[in-house]
JSON list of C-alpha atoms in Angstrom, two decimals:
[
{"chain": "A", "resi": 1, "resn": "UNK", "atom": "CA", "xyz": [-72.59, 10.85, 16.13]},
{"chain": "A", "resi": 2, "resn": "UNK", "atom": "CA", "xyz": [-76.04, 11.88, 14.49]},
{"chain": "A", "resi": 3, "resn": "UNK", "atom": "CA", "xyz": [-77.58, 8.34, 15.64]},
{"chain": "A", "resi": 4, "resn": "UNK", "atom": "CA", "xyz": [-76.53, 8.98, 19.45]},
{"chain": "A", "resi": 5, "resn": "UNK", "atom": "CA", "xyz": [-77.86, 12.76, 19.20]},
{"chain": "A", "resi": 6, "resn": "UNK", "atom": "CA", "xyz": [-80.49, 10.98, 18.07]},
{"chain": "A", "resi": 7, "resn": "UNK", "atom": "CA", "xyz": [-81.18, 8.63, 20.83]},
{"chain": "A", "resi": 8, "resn": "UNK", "atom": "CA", "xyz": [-79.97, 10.87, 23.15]},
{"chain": "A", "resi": 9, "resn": "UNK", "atom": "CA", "xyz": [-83.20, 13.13, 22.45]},
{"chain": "A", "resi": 10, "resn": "UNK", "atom": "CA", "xyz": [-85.61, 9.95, 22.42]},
{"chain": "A", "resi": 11, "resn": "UNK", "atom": "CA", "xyz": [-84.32, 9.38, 26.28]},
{"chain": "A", "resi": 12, "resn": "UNK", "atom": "CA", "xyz": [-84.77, 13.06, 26.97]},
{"chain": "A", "resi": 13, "resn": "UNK", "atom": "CA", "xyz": [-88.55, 12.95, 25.47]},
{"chain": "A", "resi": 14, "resn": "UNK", "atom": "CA", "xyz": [-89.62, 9.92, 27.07]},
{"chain": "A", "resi": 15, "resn": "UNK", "atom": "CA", "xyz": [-87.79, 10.82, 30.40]},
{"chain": "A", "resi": 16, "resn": "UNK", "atom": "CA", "xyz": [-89.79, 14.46, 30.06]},
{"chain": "A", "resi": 17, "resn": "UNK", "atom": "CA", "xyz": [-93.16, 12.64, 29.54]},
{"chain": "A", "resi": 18, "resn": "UNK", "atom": "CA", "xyz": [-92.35, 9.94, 32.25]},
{"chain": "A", "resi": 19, "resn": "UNK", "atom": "CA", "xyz": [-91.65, 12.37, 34.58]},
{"chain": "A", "resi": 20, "resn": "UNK", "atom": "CA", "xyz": [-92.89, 16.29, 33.69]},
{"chain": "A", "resi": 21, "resn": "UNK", "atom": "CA", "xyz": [-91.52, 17.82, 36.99]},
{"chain": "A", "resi": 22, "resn": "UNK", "atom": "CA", "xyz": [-88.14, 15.75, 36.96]},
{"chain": "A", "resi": 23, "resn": "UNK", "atom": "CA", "xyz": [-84.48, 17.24, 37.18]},
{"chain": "A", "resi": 24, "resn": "UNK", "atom": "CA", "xyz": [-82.80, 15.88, 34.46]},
{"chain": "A", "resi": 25, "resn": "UNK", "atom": "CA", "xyz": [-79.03, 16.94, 33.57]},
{"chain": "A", "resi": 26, "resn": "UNK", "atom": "CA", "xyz": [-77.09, 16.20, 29.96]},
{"chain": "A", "resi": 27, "resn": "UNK", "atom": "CA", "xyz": [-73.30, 16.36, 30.66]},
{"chain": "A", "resi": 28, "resn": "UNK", "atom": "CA", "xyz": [-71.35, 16.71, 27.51]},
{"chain": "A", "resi": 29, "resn": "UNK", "atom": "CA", "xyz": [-67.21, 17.10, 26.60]},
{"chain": "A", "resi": 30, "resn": "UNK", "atom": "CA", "xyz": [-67.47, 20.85, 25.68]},
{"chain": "A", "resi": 31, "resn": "UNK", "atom": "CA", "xyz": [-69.05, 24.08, 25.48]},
{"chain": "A", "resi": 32, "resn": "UNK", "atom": "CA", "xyz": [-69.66, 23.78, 21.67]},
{"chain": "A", "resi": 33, "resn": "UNK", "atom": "CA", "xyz": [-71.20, 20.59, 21.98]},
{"chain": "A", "resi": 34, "resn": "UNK", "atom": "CA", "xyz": [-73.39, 22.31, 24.70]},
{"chain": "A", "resi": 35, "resn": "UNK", "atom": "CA", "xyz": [-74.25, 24.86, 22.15]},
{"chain": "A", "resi": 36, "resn": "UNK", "atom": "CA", "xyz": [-74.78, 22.62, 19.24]},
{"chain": "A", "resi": 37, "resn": "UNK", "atom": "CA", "xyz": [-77.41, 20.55, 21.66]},
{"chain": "A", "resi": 38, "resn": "UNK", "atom": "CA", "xyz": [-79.04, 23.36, 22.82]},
{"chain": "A", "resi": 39, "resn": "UNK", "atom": "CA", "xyz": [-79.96, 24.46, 19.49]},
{"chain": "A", "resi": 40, "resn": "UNK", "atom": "CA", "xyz": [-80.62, 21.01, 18.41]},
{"chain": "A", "resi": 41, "resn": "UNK", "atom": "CA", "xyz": [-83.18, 20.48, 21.72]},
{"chain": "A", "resi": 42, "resn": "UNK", "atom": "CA", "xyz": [-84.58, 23.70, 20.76]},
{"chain": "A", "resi": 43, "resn": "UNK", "atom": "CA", "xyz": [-85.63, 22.94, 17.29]},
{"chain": "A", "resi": 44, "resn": "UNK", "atom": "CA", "xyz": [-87.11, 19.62, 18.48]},
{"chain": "A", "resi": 45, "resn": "UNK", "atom": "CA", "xyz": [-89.78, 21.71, 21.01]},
{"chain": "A", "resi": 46, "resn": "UNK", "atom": "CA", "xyz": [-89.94, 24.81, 22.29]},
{"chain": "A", "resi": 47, "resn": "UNK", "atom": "CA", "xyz": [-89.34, 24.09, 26.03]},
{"chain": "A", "resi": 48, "resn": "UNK", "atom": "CA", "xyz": [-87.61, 21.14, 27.81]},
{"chain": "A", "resi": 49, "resn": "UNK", "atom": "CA", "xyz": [-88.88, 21.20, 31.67]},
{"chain": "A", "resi": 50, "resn": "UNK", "atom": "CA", "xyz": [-86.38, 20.61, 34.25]},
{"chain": "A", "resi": 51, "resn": "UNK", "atom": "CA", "xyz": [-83.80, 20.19, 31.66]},
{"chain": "A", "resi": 52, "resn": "UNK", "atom": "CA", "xyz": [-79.77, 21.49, 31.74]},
{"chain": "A", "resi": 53, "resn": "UNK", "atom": "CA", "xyz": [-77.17, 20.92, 29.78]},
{"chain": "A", "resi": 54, "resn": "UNK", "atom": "CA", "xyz": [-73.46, 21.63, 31.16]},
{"chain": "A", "resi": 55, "resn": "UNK", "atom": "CA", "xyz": [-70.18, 20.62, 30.24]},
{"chain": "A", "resi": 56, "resn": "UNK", "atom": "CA", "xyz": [-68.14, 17.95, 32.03]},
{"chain": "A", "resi": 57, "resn": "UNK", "atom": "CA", "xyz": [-66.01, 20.64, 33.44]},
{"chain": "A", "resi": 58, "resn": "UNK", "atom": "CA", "xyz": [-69.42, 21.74, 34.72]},
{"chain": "A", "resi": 59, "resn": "UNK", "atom": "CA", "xyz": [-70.59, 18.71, 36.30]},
{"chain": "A", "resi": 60, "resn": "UNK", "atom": "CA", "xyz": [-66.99, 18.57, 38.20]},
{"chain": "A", "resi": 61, "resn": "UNK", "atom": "CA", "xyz": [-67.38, 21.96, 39.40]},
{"chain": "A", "resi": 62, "resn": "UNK", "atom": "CA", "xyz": [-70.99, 21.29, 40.73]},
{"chain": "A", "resi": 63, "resn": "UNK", "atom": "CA", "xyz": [-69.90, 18.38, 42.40]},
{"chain": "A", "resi": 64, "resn": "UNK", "atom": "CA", "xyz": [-66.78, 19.83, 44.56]},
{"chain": "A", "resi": 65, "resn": "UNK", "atom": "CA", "xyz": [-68.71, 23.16, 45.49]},
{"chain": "A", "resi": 66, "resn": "UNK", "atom": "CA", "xyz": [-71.45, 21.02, 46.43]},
{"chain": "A", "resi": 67, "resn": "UNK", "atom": "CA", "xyz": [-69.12, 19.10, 48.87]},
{"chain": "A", "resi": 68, "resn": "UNK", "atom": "CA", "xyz": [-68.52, 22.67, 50.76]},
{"chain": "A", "resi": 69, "resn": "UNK", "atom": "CA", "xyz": [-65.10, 23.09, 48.72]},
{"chain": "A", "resi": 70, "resn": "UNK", "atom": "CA", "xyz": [-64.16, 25.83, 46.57]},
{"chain": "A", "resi": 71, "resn": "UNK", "atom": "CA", "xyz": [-63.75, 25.56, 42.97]},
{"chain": "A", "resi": 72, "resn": "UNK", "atom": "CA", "xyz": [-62.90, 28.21, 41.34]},
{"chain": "A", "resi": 73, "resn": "UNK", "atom": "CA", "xyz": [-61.52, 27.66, 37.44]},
{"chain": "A", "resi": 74, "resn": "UNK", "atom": "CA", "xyz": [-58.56, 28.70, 36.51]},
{"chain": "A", "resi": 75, "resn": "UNK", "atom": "CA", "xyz": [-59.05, 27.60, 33.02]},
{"chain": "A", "resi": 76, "resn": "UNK", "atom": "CA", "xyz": [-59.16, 31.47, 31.79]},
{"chain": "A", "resi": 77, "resn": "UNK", "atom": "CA", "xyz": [-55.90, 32.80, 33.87]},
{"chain": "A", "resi": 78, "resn": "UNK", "atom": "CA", "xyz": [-54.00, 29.48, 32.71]},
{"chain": "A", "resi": 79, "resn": "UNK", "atom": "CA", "xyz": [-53.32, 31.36, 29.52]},
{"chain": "A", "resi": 80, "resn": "UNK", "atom": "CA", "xyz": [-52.21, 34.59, 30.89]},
{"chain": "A", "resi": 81, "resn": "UNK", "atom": "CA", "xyz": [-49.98, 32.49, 33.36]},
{"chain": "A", "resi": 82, "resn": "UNK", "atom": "CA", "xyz": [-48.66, 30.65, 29.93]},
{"chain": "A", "resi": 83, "resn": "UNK", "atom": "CA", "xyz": [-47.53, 33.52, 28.00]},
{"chain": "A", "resi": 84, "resn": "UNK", "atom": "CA", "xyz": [-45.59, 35.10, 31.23]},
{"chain": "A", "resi": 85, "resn": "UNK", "atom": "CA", "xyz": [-43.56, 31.81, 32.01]},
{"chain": "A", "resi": 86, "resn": "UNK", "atom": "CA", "xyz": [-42.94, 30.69, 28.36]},
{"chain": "A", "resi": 87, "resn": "UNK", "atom": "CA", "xyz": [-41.47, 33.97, 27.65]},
{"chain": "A", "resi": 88, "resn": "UNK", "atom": "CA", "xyz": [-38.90, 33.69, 30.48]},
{"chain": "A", "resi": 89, "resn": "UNK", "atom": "CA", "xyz": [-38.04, 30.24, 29.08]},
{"chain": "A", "resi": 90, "resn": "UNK", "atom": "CA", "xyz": [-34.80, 30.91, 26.58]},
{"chain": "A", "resi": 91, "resn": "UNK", "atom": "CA", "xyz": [-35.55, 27.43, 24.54]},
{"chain": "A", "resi": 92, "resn": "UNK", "atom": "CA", "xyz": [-39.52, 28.77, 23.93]},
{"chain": "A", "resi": 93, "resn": "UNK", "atom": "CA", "xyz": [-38.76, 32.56, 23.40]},
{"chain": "A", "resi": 94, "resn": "UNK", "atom": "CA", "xyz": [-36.11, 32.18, 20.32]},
{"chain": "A", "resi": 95, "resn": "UNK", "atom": "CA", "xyz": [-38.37, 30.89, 18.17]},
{"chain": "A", "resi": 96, "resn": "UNK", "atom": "CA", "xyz": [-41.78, 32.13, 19.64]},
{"chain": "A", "resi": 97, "resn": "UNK", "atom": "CA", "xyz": [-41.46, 35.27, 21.32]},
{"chain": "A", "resi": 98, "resn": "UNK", "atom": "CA", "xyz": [-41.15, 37.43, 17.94]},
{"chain": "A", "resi": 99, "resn": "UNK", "atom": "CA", "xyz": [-44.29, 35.64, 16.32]},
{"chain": "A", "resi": 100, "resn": "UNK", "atom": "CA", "xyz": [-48.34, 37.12, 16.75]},
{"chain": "A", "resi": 101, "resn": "UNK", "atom": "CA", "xyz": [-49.93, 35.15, 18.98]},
{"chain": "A", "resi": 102, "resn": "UNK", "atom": "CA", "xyz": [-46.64, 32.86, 18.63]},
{"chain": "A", "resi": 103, "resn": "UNK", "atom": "CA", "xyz": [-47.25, 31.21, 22.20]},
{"chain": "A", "resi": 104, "resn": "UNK", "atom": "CA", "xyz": [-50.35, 29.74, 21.55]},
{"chain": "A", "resi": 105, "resn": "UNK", "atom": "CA", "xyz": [-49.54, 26.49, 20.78]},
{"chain": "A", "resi": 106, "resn": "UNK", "atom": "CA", "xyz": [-47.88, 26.51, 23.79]},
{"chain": "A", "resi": 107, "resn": "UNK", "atom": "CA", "xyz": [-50.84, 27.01, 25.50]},
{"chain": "A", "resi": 108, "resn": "UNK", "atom": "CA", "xyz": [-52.49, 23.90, 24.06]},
{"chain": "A", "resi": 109, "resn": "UNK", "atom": "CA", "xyz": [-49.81, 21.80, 24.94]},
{"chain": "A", "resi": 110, "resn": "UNK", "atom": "CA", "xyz": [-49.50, 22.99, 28.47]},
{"chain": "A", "resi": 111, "resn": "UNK", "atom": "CA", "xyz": [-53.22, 22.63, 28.62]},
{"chain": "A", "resi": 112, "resn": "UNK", "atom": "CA", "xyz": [-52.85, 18.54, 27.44]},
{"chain": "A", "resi": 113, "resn": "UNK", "atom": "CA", "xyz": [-49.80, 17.77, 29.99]},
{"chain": "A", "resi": 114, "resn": "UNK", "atom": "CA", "xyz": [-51.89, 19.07, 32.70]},
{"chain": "A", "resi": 115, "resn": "UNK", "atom": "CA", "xyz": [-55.24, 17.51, 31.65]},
{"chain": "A", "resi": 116, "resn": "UNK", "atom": "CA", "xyz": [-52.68, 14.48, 31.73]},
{"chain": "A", "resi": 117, "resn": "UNK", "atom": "CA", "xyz": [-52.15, 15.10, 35.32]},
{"chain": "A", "resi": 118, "resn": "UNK", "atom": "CA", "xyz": [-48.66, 16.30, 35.11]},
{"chain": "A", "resi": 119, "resn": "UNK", "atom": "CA", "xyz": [-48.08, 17.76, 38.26]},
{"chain": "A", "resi": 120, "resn": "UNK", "atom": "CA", "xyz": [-44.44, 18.32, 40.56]},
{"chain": "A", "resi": 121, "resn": "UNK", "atom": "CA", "xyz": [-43.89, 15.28, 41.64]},
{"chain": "A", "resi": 122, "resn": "UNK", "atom": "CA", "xyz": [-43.71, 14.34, 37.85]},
{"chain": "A", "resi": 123, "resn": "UNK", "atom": "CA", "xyz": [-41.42, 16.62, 37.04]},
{"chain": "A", "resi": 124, "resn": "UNK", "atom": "CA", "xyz": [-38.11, 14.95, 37.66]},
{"chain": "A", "resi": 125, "resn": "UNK", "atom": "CA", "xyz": [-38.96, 12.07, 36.02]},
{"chain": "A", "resi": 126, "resn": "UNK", "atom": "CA", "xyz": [-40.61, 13.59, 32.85]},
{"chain": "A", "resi": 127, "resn": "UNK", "atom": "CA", "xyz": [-37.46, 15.68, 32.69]},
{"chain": "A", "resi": 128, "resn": "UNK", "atom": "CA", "xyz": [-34.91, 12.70, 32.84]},
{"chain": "A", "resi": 129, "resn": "UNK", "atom": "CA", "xyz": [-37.06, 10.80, 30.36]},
{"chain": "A", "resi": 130, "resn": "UNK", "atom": "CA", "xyz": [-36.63, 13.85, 27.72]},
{"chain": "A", "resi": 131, "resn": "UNK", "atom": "CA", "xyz": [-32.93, 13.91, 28.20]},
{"chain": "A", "resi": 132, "resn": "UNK", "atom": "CA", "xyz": [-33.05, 10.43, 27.01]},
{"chain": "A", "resi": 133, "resn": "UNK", "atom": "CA", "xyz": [-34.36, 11.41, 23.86]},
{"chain": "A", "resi": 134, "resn": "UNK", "atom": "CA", "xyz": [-31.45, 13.91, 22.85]},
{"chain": "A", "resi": 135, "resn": "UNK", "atom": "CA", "xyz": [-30.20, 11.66, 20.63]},
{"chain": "A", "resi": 136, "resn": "UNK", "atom": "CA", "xyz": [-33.11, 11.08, 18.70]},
{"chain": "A", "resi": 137, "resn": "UNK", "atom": "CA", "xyz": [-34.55, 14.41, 18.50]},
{"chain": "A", "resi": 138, "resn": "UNK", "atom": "CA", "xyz": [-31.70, 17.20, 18.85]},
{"chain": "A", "resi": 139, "resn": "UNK", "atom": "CA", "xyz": [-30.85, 19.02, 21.56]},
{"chain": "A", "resi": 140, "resn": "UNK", "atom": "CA", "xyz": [-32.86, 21.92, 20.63]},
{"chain": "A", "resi": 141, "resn": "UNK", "atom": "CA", "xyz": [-36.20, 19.75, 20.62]},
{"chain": "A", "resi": 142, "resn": "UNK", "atom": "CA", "xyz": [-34.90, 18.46, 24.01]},
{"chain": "A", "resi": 143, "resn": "UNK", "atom": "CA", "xyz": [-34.72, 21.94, 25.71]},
{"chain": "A", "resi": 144, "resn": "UNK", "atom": "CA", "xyz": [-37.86, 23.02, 23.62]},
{"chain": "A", "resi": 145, "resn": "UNK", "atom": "CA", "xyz": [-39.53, 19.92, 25.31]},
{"chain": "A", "resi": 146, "resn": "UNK", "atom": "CA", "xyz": [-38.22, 20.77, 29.12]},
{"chain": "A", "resi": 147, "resn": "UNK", "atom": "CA", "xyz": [-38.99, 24.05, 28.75]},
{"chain": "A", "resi": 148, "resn": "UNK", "atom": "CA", "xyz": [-42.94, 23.00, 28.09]},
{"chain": "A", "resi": 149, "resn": "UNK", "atom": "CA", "xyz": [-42.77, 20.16, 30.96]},
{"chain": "A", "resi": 150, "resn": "UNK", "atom": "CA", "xyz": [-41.67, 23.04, 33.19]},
{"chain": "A", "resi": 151, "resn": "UNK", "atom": "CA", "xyz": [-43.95, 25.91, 31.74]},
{"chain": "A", "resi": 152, "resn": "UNK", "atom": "CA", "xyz": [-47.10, 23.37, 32.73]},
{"chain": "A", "resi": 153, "resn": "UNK", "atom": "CA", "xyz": [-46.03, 22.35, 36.43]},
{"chain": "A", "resi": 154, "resn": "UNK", "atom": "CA", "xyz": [-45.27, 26.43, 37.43]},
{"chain": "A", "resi": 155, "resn": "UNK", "atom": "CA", "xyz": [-48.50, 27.15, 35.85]},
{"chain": "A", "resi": 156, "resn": "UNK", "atom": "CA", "xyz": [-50.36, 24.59, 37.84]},
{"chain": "A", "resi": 157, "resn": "UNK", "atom": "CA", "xyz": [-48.50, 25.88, 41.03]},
{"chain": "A", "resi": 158, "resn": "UNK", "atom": "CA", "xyz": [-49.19, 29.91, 40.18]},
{"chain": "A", "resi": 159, "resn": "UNK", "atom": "CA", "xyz": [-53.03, 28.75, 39.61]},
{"chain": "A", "resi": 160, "resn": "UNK", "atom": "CA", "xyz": [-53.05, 27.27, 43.36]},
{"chain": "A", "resi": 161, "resn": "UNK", "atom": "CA", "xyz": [-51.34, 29.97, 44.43]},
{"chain": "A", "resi": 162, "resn": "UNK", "atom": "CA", "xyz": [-54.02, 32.28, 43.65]},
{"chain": "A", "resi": 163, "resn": "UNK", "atom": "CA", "xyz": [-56.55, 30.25, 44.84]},
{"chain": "A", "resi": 164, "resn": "UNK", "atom": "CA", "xyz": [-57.79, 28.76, 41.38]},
{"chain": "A", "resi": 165, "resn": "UNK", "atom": "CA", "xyz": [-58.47, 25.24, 40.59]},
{"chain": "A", "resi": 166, "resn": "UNK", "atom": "CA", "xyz": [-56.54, 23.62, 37.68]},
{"chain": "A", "resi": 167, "resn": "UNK", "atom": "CA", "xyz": [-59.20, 21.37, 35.56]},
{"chain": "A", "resi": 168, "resn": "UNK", "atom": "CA", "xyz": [-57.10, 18.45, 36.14]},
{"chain": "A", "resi": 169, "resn": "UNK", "atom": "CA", "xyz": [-57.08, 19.19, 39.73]},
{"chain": "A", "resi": 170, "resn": "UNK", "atom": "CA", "xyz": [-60.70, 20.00, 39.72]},
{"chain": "A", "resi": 171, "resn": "UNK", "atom": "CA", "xyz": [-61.85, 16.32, 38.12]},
{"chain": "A", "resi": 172, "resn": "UNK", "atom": "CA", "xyz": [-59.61, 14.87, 40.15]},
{"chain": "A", "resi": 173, "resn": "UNK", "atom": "CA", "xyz": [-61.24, 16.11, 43.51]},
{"chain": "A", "resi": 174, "resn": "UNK", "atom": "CA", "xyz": [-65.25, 15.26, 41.91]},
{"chain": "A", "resi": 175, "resn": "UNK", "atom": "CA", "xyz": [-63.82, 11.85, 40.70]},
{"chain": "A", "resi": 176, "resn": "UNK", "atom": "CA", "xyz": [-63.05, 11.23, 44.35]},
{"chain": "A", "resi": 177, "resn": "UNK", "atom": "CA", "xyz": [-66.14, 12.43, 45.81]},
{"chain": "A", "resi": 178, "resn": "UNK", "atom": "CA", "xyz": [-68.34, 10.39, 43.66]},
{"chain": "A", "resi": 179, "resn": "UNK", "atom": "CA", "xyz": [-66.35, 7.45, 43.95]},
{"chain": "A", "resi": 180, "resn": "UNK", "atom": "CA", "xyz": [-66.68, 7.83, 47.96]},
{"chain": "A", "resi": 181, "resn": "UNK", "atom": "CA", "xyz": [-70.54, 8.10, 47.58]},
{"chain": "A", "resi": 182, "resn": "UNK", "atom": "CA", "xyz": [-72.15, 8.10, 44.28]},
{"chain": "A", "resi": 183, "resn": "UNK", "atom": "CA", "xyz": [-75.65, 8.49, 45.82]},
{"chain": "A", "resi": 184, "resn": "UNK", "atom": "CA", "xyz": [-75.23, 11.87, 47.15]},
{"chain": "A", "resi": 185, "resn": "UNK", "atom": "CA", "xyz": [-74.31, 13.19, 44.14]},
{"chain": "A", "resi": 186, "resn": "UNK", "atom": "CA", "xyz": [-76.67, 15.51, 42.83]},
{"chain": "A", "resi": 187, "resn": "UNK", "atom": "CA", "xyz": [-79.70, 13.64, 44.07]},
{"chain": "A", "resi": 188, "resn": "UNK", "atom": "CA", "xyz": [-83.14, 13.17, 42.57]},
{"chain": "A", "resi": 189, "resn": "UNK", "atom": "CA", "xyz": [-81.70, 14.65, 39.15]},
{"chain": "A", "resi": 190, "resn": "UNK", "atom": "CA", "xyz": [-81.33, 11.91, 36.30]},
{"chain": "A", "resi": 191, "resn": "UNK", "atom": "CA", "xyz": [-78.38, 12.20, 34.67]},
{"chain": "A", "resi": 192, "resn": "UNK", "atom": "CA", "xyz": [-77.79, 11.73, 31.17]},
{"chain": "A", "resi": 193, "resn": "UNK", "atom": "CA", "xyz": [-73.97, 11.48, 29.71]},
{"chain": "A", "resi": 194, "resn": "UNK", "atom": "CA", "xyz": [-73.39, 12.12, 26.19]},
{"chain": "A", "resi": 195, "resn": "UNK", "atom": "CA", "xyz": [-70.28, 11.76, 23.96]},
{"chain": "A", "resi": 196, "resn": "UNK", "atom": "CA", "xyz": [-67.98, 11.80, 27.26]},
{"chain": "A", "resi": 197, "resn": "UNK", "atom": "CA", "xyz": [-65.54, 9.19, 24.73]},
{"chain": "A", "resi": 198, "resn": "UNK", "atom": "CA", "xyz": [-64.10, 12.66, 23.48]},
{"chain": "A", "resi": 199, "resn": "UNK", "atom": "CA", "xyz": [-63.12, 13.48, 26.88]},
{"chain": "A", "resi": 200, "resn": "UNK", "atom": "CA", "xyz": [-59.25, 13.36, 27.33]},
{"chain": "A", "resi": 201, "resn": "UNK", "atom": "CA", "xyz": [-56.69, 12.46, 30.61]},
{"chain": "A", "resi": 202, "resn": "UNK", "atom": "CA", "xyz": [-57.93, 13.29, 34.32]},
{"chain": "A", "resi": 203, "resn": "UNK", "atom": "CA", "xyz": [-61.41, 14.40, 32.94]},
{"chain": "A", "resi": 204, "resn": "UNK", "atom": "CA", "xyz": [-62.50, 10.98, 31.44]},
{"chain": "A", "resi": 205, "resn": "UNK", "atom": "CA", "xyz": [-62.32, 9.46, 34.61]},
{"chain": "A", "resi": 206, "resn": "UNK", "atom": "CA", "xyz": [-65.09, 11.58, 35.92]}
]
């Protein structure tokens, strides 16, 4: 909202004349809401010292790479990966495969049932609980459904196979490390959280 933008750059003001040579980080949901503050920050004054904004998925990467690990997205291949396994699915290709840009959607769904922290082990169980549904939605919803449970966990698994980091994975891992020992993250930087309530599944409980 406007008033916590608002507030948000009172903190950042008084923090800046509190403390002129201070680290201070703004973590925020997205990249457009990075964007939008930047430009908003920018028309307040010309230059915020010791000031960076980054986006939750950001702050997660920051935290496991600090830790020694690697954490490399796979946000970008996810949708190539996507396209390639929906296709070979019969109950997604019928209706999708002979649109423009008809997989998508698909990729936004996949992208929510792994943010959800769908992952193998889930699988099974997600897949039984579908076939329940059959006689509520139609078979052809049912396999349309499978076919997207199963489209997310081989994605996941193709990601880690090339050495990528799902995002779910990836806030998983910095949830962990802060919760073992909040101090050593990012110390003597004061950290400033903004609209993180839009943040959905694994990533709101960074």
């Amino acid at each position: 909202s406007r008033s916590a933008e608002r507030a948000l750059i009172a903190e950042l003001a008084q923090a800046s004349t509190a403390k002129p040579l201070g680290r201070r980080l703004v973590i925020v949901p997205s990249l457009r809401l990075r964007t939008h503050l930047l430009g908003r920050l920018a028309r307040e004054r010309p230059a915020w010292l010791g000031l960076e904004i980054t986006t939750l998925r950001g702050f997660a990467r920051r935290i496991v790479e600090g830790s020694g690990e690697p954490a490399l997205s796979g946000a970008e291949m996810l949708e190539v990966l996507v396209v390639r396994l929906a296709a070979r699915e019969p109950a997604l290709a019928r209706p999708l495969g002979a649109l423009t840009d008809g997989f998508a959607g698909v990729g936004a769904v996949v992208r929510d049932l792994l943010d959800a922290g769908l992952g193998p082990d889930h699988l099974e169980p997600a897949l039984e609980r579908v076939a329940e549904e059959e006689v509520n939605f139609g078979r052809s919803a049912i396999e349309r459904a499978a076919a997207l449970l199963r489209v997310a966990v081989d994605a996941r698994e193709a990601l880690l196979g090339l050495g990528l980091t799902p995002d779910a994975d990836l806030f998983a891992r910095a949830t962990a490390l802060v919760s073992s020992d909040p101090d050593a993250v990012l110390p003597g930087t004061q950290l400033f959280v903004h609209a993180i309530a839009d943040a959905t599944g694994v990533a709101s409980d960074l």
